[in-house]
Amino acid sequence: MKKNKLLTVLTVGFALFAMFFGAGNLILPPYIGLKAGADWSMALFGFFITAILSPFLGVVMVAKSGTAFVDLGKRIHPQFINVLALLIILCIGPLVSIPRTGATTFEIGVLPFFPDFNNVLFAIIFFSVVLALSISQTKIVDIIGMVLTPFLLISLLILVLLGVLNPMKMPETPVMTGAELFTFSFVEGYQNLDVLASVIFAGMIIAAVMQSGYASISERINITIWAGVVSTVFLLLIYGGLIYLGATTDYQTQGEVSRTALLLHISHSVLGKKGAFVISIVIALACLTTAIALTSATGAFFEKLTKGKLSYKAGVLLCTVVSILLSINSVDTIISYAINILLFIYPITFAMMLYILVFGKKVKSRQPYIAGIVVAGLVSLISVAENLKLPVSGLYQLKSAIPLSEYSLEWLLPSLVAFLLVAMLSRNSPIEKNANKAE
């Protein structure tokens, strides 16, 4: 029996919002706003592309291709997609995103009240709750969408509305140019990991839609897209508000800025003495909902990858243990090592989304997609090497000469040229002809 359509869209949409809105989503926007000052709207535009629009397109891509990310293997190549899915799940799972939820909750939600609290003990407590709430795979979306998200949204809206109505000071002129701010916020949006998460979360969202009685392809796609719209609207409101709060804060910057310290300062300034308590609840809920969703996705992925040899519950348990060990690091430490992974894997995922959504109905053979993705990955490796300060200056000069490099999009044109060139060469290939007949 079908559930009410509007209720399904709202429940799934709120669940998707909560899945996306984790540790990075709360601590990154104020930091971007602090750097942007009076040009905060330009920074929001760059952040919008990587942190709001692209995750939405990731969900749409999977919904139109099947019921899970691995279904893209039919379009590109099964083994290629499996390897990419493994890299993504490790990145958004136990290596980066899940540990960061625990570290953020500890630094903002616990340390201000209990400065001597042991971080190892906290990690064990936090991830025990995550384990308990993610062990039942079928209830994940309902738990997040109907129970945790409403309180999370109300807390965030209170913080944003009060801060916008009573700014601490007027935004100052930024040091960076508009182009530099766009690039900074665009790349900073990588740290959200939402593009990577979107292609994995999409499977959970589609499954929830089907469990609500909407099993046909058209119904499934329609409700999934509308749920994505609900999530996108709330993300834009919250992100825009948090960036504005960062732009109008009176936080005194001396040397390196701690993202968690900045958020604490803003919450204290906006909400008074009770601000730390409110923000600690928001942080705990935001991080908890994301950690539950990611842990569940990781367990489900490895169960499918191993064809049941590693059960869902065993995968969830293993993911939790690894996350405990890595969450002992500080938030800034996790962000520091994560960027090198993200500089490589984000362009690959972007390229795949772009070509499937734009050319999916026209180009049927696999070769163009593989060519475009591989070139995007190769160019991105130069960015990783530059960030690691490896002694290959000739490559850095080559990268800076590529159009759009000033916006950290140096991979886009070479990748697109490779895709189009291989598409033209393979247009009359047997693979293309057979694919067209199958249509």
Coordinates of N, CA, C and O in Angstrom, one line a residue, residues 1-16 19 59-60 62-64 66-68 137-142 145 200-231:
M1 N 0.8 -1.2 0.0 CA 0.0 0.0 0.0 C 0.9 1.3 0.0 O 1.8 1.4 0.8
K2 N 0.5 2.2 -0.9 CA 1.3 3.4 -1.0 C 1.0 4.4 0.2 O -0.1 4.6 0.6
K3 N 2.1 5.0 0.7 CA 2.0 6.0 1.7 C 1.6 7.3 1.0 O 1.8 7.5 -0.2
N4 N 1.1 8.3 1.7 CA 0.8 9.6 1.2 C 2.0 10.2 0.5 O 3.1 10.2 1.0
K5 N 1.8 10.7 -0.8 CA 2.9 11.1 -1.6 C 3.7 12.3 -1.0 O 4.9 12.3 -0.9
L6 N 2.9 13.3 -0.5 CA 3.6 14.5 0.1 C 4.3 14.1 1.4 O 5.5 14.6 1.6
L7 N 3.7 13.2 2.2 CA 4.4 12.8 3.4 C 5.7 12.0 3.1 O 6.7 12.2 3.7
T8 N 5.6 11.2 2.0 CA 6.8 10.4 1.6 C 7.9 11.4 1.1 O 9.1 11.2 1.5
V9 N 7.5 12.4 0.3 CA 8.5 13.3 -0.2 C 9.2 14.1 1.0 O 10.4 14.2 1.0
L10 N 8.4 14.5 1.9 CA 8.9 15.3 3.1 C 9.8 14.4 3.9 O 10.9 14.8 4.4
T11 N 9.3 13.2 4.2 CA 10.1 12.3 5.1 C 11.4 12.0 4.5 O 12.5 12.1 5.1
V12 N 11.4 11.6 3.2 CA 12.6 11.2 2.5 C 13.5 12.4 2.3 O 14.7 12.4 2.4
G13 N 12.9 13.6 2.0 CA 13.7 14.8 1.8 C 14.4 15.3 3.0 O 15.5 15.6 3.0
F14 N 13.7 15.2 4.2 CA 14.3 15.6 5.4 C 15.4 14.6 5.8 O 16.4 15.0 6.4
A15 N 15.2 13.3 5.5 CA 16.2 12.3 5.8 C 17.4 12.6 5.0 O 18.6 12.5 5.5
L16 N 17.2 12.9 3.7 CA 18.4 13.2 2.8 C 19.1 14.4 3.3 O 20.4 14.5 3.3
M19 N 21.1 13.4 6.3 CA 22.3 12.6 5.9 C 23.4 13.4 5.4 O 24.6 13.2 5.7
V59 N 22.2 12.4 -6.8 CA 21.0 11.6 -6.5 C 20.2 11.4 -7.8 O 19.7 10.3 -8.0
V60 N 20.0 12.5 -8.6 CA 19.3 12.4 -9.8 C 19.9 11.4 -10.8 O 19.2 10.6 -11.4
V62 N 21.8 8.7 -10.1 CA 21.6 7.3 -9.7 C 20.1 6.9 -9.9 O 19.9 5.8 -10.4
A63 N 19.2 7.9 -9.6 CA 17.8 7.5 -9.7 C 17.4 7.2 -11.2 O 16.6 6.4 -11.5
K64 N 18.1 8.0 -12.1 CA 17.8 7.7 -13.5 C 18.5 6.6 -14.1 O 18.2 6.1 -15.2
G66 N 19.2 3.6 -12.2 CA 18.8 2.4 -11.6 C 18.4 2.6 -10.2 O 17.8 3.6 -9.8
T67 N 18.8 1.7 -9.3 CA 18.4 1.8 -7.9 C 19.6 2.0 -7.0 O 19.5 2.1 -5.8
A68 N 20.8 1.9 -7.5 CA 22.0 2.0 -6.7 C 23.2 2.5 -7.6 O 23.1 2.4 -8.8
Q137 N 19.0 -2.0 9.5 CA 19.1 -1.3 8.2 C 17.8 -0.8 7.6 O 17.8 0.3 7.0
T138 N 16.7 -1.5 7.9 CA 15.5 -1.1 7.3 C 14.8 0.2 7.9 O 13.9 0.8 7.3
K139 N 15.3 0.6 9.1 CA 14.6 1.7 9.8 C 15.4 3.0 9.7 O 15.1 4.0 10.3
I140 N 16.5 3.0 9.0 CA 17.4 4.1 8.9 C 16.7 5.4 8.5 O 16.8 6.4 9.2
V141 N 16.1 5.4 7.4 CA 15.4 6.6 6.8 C 14.4 7.1 7.7 O 14.3 8.3 8.0
D142 N 13.5 6.2 8.3 CA 12.5 6.7 9.2 C 13.0 7.3 10.5 O 12.6 8.3 11.0
G145 N 14.6 10.7 9.3 CA 13.7 11.6 8.7 C 12.6 12.1 9.6 O 12.2 13.3 9.6
I200 N 26.0 7.4 -3.0 CA 25.8 6.2 -2.1 C 24.5 6.3 -1.4 O 23.7 5.4 -1.4
F201 N 24.2 7.5 -0.9 CA 22.9 7.8 -0.2 C 21.7 7.5 -1.1 O 20.6 7.2 -0.7
A202 N 21.9 7.8 -2.4 CA 20.8 7.7 -3.4 C 20.2 6.3 -3.3 O 18.9 6.2 -3.4
G203 N 21.0 5.3 -3.2 CA 20.5 3.9 -3.1 C 19.6 3.7 -1.9 O 18.5 3.1 -2.0
M204 N 20.0 4.3 -0.7 CA 19.1 4.2 0.5 C 17.8 5.0 0.3 O 16.8 4.5 0.7
I205 N 17.9 6.1 -0.3 CA 16.7 7.0 -0.5 C 15.8 6.3 -1.5 O 14.5 6.2 -1.2
I206 N 16.3 5.7 -2.6 CA 15.4 5.0 -3.6 C 14.8 3.8 -2.9 O 13.6 3.5 -3.2
A207 N 15.5 3.1 -2.1 CA 15.0 1.9 -1.4 C 13.8 2.3 -0.5 O 12.8 1.7 -0.4
A208 N 14.0 3.5 0.2 CA 12.9 4.0 1.1 C 11.7 4.4 0.3 O 10.5 4.1 0.7
V209 N 11.9 5.0 -0.9 CA 10.8 5.3 -1.8 C 10.0 4.1 -2.2 O 8.8 4.1 -2.2
M210 N 10.7 3.1 -2.6 CA 10.1 1.8 -3.1 C 9.4 1.1 -1.9 O 8.3 0.6 -2.1
Q211 N 9.9 1.2 -0.7 CA 9.3 0.6 0.4 C 8.0 1.3 0.8 O 7.1 0.8 1.4
S212 N 7.9 2.6 0.3 CA 6.6 3.4 0.6 C 5.5 3.1 -0.5 O 4.5 3.7 -0.5
G213 N 5.9 2.1 -1.4 CA 4.9 1.7 -2.4 C 5.0 2.2 -3.7 O 4.2 1.9 -4.6
Y214 N 6.1 3.1 -4.0 CA 6.3 3.7 -5.3 C 7.3 2.9 -6.0 O 8.5 3.2 -6.0
A215 N 6.9 1.8 -6.7 CA 7.9 0.9 -7.3 C 8.1 1.1 -8.7 O 9.2 0.7 -9.2
S216 N 7.2 1.8 -9.5 CA 7.5 1.9 -10.9 C 8.6 2.9 -11.1 O 8.9 3.8 -10.2
I217 N 9.3 2.8 -12.2 CA 10.5 3.6 -12.5 C 10.1 5.1 -12.5 O 10.8 5.9 -11.9
S218 N 9.0 5.5 -13.1 CA 8.7 6.9 -13.2 C 8.3 7.5 -11.8 O 8.7 8.6 -11.5
E219 N 7.6 6.7 -11.0 CA 7.2 7.2 -9.7 C 8.5 7.3 -8.8 O 8.6 8.2 -8.0
R220 N 9.3 6.3 -8.9 CA 10.5 6.3 -8.1 C 11.4 7.5 -8.4 O 11.9 8.2 -7.5
I221 N 11.6 7.8 -9.7 CA 12.4 8.9 -10.1 C 11.8 10.2 -9.6 O 12.4 11.1 -9.1
N222 N 10.5 10.3 -9.8 CA 9.8 11.6 -9.5 C 9.9 11.9 -8.0 O 10.2 13.0 -7.7
I223 N 9.6 10.9 -7.2 CA 9.6 11.2 -5.7 C 11.0 11.4 -5.3 O 11.2 12.3 -4.4
T224 N 12.0 10.7 -5.8 CA 13.4 10.9 -5.4 C 13.8 12.3 -5.7 O 14.5 12.9 -4.9
I225 N 13.5 12.8 -6.9 CA 13.9 14.1 -7.4 C 13.2 15.2 -6.5 O 13.9 16.1 -6.0
W226 N 11.9 15.0 -6.2 CA 11.3 16.0 -5.3 C 11.8 16.0 -3.9 O 11.9 17.0 -3.2
A227 N 12.2 14.8 -3.4 CA 12.8 14.7 -2.1 C 14.2 15.4 -2.1 O 14.6 16.1 -1.2
G228 N 14.9 15.3 -3.3 CA 16.1 16.0 -3.4 C 16.0 17.5 -3.4 O 16.8 18.3 -2.9
V229 N 14.8 18.0 -4.0 CA 14.5 19.4 -4.0 C 14.3 19.9 -2.6 O 14.8 21.0 -2.2
V230 N 13.6 19.2 -1.8 CA 13.3 19.5 -0.4 C 14.6 19.7 0.3 O 14.9 20.7 1.0
S231 N 15.5 18.7 0.2 CA 16.8 18.7 0.8 C 17.6 19.9 0.4 O 18.3 20.6 1.2

